[in-house]
GROMACS .gro file of C-alpha atoms in nm:
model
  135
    1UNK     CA    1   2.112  -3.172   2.448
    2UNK     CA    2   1.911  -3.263   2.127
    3UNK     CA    3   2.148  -3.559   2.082
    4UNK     CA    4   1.934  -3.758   2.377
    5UNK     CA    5   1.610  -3.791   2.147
    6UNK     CA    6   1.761  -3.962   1.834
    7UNK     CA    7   1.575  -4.212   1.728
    8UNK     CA    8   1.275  -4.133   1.963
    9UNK     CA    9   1.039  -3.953   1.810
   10UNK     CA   10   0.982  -3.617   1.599
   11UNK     CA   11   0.735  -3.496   1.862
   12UNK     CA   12   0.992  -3.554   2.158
   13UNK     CA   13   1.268  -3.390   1.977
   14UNK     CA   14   1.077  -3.096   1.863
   15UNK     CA   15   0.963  -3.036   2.234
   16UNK     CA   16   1.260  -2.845   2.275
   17UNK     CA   17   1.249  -2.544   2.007
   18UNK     CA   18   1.634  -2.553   1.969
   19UNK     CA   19   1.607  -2.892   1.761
   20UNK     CA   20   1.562  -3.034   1.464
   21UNK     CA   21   1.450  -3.345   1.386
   22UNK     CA   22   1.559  -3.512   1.033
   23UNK     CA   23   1.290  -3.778   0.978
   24UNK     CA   24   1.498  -4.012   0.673
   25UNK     CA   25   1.800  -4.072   0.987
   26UNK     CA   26   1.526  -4.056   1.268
   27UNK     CA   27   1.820  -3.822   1.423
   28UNK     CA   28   1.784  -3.524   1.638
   29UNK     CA   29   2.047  -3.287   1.653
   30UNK     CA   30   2.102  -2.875   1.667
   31UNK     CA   31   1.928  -2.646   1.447
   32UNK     CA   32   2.186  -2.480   1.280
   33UNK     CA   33   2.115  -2.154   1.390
   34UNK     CA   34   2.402  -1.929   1.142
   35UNK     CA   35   2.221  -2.082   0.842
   36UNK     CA   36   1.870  -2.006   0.804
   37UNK     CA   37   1.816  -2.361   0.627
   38UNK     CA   38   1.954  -2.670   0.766
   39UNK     CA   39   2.272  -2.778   0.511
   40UNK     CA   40   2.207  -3.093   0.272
   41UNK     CA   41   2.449  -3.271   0.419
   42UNK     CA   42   2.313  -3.263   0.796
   43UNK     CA   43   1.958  -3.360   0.648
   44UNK     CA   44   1.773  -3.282   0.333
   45UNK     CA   45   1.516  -3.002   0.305
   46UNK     CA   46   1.232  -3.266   0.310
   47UNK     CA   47   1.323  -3.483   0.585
   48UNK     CA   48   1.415  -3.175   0.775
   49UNK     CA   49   1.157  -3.081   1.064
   50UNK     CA   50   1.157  -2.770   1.311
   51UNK     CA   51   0.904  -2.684   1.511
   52UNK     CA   52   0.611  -2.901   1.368
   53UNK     CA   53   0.667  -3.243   1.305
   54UNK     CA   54   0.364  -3.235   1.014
   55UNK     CA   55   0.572  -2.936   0.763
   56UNK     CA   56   0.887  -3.005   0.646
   57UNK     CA   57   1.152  -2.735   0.513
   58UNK     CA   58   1.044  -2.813   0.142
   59UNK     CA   59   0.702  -2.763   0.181
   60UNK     CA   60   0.710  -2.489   0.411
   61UNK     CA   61   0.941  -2.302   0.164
   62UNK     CA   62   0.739  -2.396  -0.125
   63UNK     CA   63   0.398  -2.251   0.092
   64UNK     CA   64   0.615  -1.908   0.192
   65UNK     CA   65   0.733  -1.863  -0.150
   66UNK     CA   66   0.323  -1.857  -0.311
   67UNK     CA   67   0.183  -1.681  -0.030
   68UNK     CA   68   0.447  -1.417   0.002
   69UNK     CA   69   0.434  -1.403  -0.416
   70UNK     CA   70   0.068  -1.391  -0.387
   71UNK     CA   71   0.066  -1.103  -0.148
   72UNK     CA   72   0.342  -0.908  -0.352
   73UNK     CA   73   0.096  -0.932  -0.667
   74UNK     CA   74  -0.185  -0.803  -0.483
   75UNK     CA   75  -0.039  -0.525  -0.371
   76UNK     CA   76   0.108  -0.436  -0.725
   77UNK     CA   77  -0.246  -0.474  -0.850
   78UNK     CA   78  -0.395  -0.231  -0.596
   79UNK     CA   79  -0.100  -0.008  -0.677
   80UNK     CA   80  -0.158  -0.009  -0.976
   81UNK     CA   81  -0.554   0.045  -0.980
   82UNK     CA   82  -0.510   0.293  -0.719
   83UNK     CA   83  -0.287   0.511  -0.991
   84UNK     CA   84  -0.488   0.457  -1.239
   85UNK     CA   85  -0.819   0.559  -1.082
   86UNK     CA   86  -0.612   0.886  -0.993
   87UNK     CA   87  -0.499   0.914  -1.312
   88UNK     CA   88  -0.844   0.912  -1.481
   89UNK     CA   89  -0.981   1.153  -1.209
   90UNK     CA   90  -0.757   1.392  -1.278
   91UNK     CA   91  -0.790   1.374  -1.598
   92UNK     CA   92  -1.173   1.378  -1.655
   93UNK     CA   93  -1.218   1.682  -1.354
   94UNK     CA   94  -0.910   1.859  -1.537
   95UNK     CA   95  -0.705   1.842  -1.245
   96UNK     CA   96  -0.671   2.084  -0.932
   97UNK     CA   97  -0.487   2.299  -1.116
   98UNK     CA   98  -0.723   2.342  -1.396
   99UNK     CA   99  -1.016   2.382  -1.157
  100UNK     CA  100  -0.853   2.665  -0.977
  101UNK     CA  101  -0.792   2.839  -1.257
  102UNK     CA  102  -1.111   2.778  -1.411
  103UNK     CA  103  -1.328   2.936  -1.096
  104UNK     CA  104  -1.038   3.245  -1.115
  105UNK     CA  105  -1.182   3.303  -1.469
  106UNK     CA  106  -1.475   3.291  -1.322
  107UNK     CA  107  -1.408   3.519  -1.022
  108UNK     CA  108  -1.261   3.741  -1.273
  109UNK     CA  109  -1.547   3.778  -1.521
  110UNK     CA  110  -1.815   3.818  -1.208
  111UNK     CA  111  -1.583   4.135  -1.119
  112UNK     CA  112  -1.533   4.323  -1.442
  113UNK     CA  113  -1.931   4.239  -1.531
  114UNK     CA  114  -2.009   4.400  -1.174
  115UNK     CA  115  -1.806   4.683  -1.256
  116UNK     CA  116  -1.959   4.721  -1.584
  117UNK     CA  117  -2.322   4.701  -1.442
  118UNK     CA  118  -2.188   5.005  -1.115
  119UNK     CA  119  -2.064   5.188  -1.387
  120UNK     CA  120  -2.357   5.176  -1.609
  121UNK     CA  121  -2.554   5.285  -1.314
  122UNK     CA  122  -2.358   5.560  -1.218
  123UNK     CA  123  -2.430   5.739  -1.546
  124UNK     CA  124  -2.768   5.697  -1.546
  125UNK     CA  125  -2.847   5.826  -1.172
  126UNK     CA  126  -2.585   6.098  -1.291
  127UNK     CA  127  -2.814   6.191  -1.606
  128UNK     CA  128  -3.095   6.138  -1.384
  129UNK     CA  129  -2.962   6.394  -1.166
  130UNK     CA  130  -2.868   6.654  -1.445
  131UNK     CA  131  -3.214   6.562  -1.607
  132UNK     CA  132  -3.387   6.718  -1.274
  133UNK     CA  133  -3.126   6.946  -1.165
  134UNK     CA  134  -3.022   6.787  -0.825
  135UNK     CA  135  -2.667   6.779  -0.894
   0.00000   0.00000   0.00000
């Protein structure tokens, strides 16, 4: 029972994780355990200690609240540069799109200019041919 460490000390009370130790009525009593914070009324956020007799509730909350802020704006940031740095590659390279049809074009004029040149080639071994009588 937490009850037996009121007006001991925070580091006694807190040996047993299931208490909570409010430093303004040197009490020990029950951490609350359907509310996440302890109610003003049983002790106030800074008085209130759990676990650690050096943090209390305010401070802790205040510390959670930057880092977990700070963290959320980080990642926005790196969202953020990651899109853009998509963005602008996609739009300097043209896209994968654009690049696939840009090498069909490609592909495309290769083929008809190869079948230009055979062409061309046929009719002159063809007139080369007629020229010496072979055909």
């Amino acid at each position: 029972d937490c009850r037996q460490y009121t007006n001991r000390s925070c580091e006694e009370c807190l040996k047993n994780v299931t208490c909570l130790w409010c430093a303004s009525s040197r009490r020990c009593m029950e951490y609350p355990v359907r509310r996440i914070l302890p109610p003003a009324d049983l002790c106030e956020l800074r008085s209130a200690r759990w676990g650690v007799c050096w943090v209390n509730f305010e401070a802790l909350i205040i510390a959670m609240s930057v880092v977990g802020g700070t963290l959320l704006i980080m990642l926005g940031v790196c969202c953020c540069c990651c899109c853009c740095k998509k963005k602008s590659k996609r739009q300097v390279s043209g896209g994968p799109d654009k690049d696939d049809e840009r090498a069909a074009r490609e592909r495309e004029k290769r083929r008809v200019r190869q079948e230009e040149r055979r062409a061309e080639m046929k009719s002159r071994h063809d007139e080369i041919r007629r020229k010496y009588g072979t055909v």
